[in-house]
PDB file of C-alpha atoms in Angstrom:
ATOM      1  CA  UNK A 169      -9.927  -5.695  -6.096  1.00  0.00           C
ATOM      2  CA  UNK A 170      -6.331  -5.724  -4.200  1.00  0.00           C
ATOM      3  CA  UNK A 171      -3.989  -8.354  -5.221  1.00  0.00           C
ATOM      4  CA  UNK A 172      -1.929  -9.318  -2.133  1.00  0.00           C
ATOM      5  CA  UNK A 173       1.823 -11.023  -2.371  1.00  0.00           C
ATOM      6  CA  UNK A 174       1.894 -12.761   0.659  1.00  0.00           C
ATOM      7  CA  UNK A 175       5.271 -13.891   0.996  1.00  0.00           C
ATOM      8  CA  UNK A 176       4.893 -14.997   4.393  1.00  0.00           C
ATOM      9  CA  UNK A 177       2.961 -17.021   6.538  1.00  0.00           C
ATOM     10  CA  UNK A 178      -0.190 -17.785   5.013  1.00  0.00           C
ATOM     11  CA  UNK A 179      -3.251 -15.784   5.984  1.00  0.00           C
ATOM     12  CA  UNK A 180      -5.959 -16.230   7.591  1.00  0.00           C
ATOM     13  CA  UNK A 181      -9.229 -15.311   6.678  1.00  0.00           C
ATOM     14  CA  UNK A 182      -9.200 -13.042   9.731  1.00  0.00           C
ATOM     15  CA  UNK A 183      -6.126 -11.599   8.038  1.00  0.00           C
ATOM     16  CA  UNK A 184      -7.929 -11.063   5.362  1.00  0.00           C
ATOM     17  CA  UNK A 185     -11.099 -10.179   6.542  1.00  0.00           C
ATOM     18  CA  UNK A 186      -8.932  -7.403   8.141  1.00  0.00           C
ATOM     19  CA  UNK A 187      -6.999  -5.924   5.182  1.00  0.00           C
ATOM     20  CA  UNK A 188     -10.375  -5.628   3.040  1.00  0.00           C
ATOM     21  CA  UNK A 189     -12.141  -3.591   5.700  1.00  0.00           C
ATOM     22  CA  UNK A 190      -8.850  -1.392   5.606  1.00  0.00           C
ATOM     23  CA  UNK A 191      -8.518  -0.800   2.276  1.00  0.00           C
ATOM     24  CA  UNK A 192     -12.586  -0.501   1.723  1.00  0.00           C
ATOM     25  CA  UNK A 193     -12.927  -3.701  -0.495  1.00  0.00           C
ATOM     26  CA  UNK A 194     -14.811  -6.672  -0.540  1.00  0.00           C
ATOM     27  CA  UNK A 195     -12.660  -8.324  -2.659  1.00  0.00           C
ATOM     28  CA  UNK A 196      -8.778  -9.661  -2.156  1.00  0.00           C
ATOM     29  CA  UNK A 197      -6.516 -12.142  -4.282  1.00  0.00           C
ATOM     30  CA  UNK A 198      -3.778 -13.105  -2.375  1.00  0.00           C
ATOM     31  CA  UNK A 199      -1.088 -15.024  -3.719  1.00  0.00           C
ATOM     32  CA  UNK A 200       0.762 -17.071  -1.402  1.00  0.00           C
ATOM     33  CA  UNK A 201       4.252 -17.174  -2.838  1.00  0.00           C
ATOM     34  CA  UNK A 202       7.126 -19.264  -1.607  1.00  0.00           C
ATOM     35  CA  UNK A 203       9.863 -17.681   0.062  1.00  0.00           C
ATOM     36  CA  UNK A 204      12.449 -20.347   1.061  1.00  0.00           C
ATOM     37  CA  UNK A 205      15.851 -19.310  -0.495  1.00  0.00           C
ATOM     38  CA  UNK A 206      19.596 -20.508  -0.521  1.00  0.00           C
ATOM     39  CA  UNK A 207      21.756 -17.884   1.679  1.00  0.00           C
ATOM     40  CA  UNK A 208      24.715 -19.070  -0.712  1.00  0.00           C
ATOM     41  CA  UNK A 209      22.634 -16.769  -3.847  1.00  0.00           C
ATOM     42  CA  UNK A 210      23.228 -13.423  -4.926  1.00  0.00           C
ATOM     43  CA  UNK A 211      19.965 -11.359  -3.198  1.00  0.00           C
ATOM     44  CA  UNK A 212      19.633  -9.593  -6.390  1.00  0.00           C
ATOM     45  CA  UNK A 213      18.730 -12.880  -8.203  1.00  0.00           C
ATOM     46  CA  UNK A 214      16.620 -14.155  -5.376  1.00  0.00           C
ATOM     47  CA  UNK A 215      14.485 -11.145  -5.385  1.00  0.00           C
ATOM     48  CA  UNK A 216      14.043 -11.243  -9.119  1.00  0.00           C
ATOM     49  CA  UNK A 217      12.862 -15.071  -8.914  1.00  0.00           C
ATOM     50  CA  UNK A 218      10.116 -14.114  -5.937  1.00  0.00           C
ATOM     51  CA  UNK A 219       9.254 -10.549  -7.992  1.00  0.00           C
ATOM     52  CA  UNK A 220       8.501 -13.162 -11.122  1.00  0.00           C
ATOM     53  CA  UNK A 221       6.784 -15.732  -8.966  1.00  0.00           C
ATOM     54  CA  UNK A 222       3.462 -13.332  -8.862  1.00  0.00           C
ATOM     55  CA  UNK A 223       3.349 -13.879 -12.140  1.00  0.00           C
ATOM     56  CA  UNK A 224       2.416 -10.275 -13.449  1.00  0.00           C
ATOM     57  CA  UNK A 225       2.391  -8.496 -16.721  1.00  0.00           C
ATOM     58  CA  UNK A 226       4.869  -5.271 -16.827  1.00  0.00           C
ATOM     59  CA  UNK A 227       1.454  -3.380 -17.068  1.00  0.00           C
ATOM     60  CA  UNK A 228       0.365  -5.283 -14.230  1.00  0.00           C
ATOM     61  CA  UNK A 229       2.750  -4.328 -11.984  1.00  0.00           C
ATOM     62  CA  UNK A 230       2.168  -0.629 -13.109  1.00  0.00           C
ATOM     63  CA  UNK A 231      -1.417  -0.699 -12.647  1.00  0.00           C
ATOM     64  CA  UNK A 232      -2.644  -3.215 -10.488  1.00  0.00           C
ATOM     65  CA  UNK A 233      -3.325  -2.158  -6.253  1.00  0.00           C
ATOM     66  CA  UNK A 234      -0.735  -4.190  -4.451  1.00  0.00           C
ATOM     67  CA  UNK A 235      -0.188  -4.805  -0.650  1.00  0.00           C
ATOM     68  CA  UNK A 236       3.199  -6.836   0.216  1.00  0.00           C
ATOM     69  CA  UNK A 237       3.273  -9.139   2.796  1.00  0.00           C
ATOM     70  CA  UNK A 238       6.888  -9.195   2.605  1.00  0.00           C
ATOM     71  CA  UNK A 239       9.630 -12.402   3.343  1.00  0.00           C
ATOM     72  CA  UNK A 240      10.428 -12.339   7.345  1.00  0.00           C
ATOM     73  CA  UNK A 241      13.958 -12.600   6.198  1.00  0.00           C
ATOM     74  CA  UNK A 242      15.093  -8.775   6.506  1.00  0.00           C
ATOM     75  CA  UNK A 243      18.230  -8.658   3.657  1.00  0.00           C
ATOM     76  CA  UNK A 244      15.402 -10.823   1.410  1.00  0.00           C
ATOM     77  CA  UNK A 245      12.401  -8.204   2.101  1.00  0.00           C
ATOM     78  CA  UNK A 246      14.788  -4.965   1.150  1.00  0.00           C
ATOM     79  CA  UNK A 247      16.330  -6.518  -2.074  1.00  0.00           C
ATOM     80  CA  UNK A 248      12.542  -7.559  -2.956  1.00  0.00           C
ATOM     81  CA  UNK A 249      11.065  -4.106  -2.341  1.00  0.00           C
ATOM     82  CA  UNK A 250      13.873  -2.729  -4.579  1.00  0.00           C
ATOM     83  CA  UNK A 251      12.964  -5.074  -6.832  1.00  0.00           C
ATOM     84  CA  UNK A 252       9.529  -4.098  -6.963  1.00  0.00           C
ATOM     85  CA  UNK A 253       9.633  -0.314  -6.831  1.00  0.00           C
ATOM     86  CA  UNK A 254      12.052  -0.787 -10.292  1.00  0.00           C
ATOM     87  CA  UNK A 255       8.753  -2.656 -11.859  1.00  0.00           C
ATOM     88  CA  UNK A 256       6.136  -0.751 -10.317  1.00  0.00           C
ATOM     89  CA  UNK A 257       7.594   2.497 -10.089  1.00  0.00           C
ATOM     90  CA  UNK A 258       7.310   3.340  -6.821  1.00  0.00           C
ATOM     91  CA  UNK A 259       7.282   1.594  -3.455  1.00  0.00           C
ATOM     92  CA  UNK A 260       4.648  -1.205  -2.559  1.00  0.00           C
ATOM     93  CA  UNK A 261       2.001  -0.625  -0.243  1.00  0.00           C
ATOM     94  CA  UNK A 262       2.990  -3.219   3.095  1.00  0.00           C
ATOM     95  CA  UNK A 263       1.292  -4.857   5.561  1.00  0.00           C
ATOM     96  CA  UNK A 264       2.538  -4.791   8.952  1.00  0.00           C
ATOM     97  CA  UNK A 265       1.395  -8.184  11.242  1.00  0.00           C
ATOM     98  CA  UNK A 266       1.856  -8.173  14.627  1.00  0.00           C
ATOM     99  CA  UNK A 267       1.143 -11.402  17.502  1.00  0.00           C
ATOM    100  CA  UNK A 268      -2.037 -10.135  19.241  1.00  0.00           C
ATOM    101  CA  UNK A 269      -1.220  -9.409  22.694  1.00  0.00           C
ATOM    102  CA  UNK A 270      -1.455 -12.203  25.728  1.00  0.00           C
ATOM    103  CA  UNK A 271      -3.349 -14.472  23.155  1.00  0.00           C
ATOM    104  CA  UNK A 272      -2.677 -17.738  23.927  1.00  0.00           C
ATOM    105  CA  UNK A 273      -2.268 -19.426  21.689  1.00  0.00           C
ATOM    106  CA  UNK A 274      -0.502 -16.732  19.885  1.00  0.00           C
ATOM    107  CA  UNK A 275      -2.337 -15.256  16.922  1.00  0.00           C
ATOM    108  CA  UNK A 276      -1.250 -12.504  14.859  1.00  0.00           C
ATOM    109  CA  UNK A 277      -3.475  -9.638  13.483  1.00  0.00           C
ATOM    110  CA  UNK A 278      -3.174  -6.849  10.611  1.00  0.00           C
ATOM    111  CA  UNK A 279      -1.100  -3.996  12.784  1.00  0.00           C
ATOM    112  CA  UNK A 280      -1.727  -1.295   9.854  1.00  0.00           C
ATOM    113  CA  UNK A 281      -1.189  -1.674   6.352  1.00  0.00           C
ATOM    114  CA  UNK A 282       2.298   1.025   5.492  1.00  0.00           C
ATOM    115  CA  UNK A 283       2.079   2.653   1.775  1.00  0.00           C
ATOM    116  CA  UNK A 284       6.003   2.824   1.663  1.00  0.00           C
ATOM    117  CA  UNK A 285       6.058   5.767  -1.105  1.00  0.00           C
ATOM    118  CA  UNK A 286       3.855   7.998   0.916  1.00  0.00           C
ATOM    119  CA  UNK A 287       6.755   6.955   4.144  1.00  0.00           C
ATOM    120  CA  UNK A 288       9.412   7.997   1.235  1.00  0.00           C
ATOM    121  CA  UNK A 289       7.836  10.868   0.352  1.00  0.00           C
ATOM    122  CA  UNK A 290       7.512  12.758   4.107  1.00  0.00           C
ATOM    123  CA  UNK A 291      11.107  11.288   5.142  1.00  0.00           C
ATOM    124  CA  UNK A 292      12.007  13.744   1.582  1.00  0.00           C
ATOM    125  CA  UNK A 293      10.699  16.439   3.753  1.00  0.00           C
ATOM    126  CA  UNK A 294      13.076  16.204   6.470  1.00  0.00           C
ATOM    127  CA  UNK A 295      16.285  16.223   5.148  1.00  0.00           C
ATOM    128  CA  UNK A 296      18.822  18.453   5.425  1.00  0.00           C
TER     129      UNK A 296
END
């Protein structure tokens, strides 16, 4: 089992159909979490709230196979990725959605799912 934070659009079960042949699962939980915040807030406080939204034990978030489907809002995705690699202890695996080409009308499809620590760890390699 994968537990997906979908902080986005919800799914659909293409979507999801999609991410479980990827991963080599029959089974998903995806939590569709609101994402809707007040500009005016501090983003370290906003990304706490959504981080607690999934509702997850600390050991949870240590143990339990997670694929973000992160905010579209870019300053809102970073802070919550920070936010999550302090309680899971590394970064989140991510899934990257894309609008299929010349679909009318437009659908979007799984792109790749990203595992942002293995992205961390190469980039490690090339500096200088």
């Amino acid at each position: 089992m994968i537990l997906v934070l979908n902080y986005s659009h919800p799914l659909t079960q293409e979507q999801r159909t999609q991410i479980a042949e990827c991963c080599g699962v029959s089974t998903l939980e995806v939590r569709d979490l609101l994402a809707q915040i007040d500009r005016a807030r501090p983003l370290a406080d906003i990304a706490q709230e959504l981080a607690n939204a999934a509702d997850l034990t600390p050991e949870a978030w240590q143990t339990t196979p997670i694929i973000l489907n992160p905010p579209a809002l870019a300053p809102v995705a970073l802070a919550l990725v920070a936010e999550l690699h302090g309680r899971c202890g590394g970064f989140p695996t991510m899934l990257n959605i894309r609008p299929v080409a010349q679909s009318v009308p437009t659908r979007y499809e799984v792109a790749e799912i990203v595992n942002l620590q293995t992205l961390r760890d190469a980039a490690r390699g090339r500096r200088i």
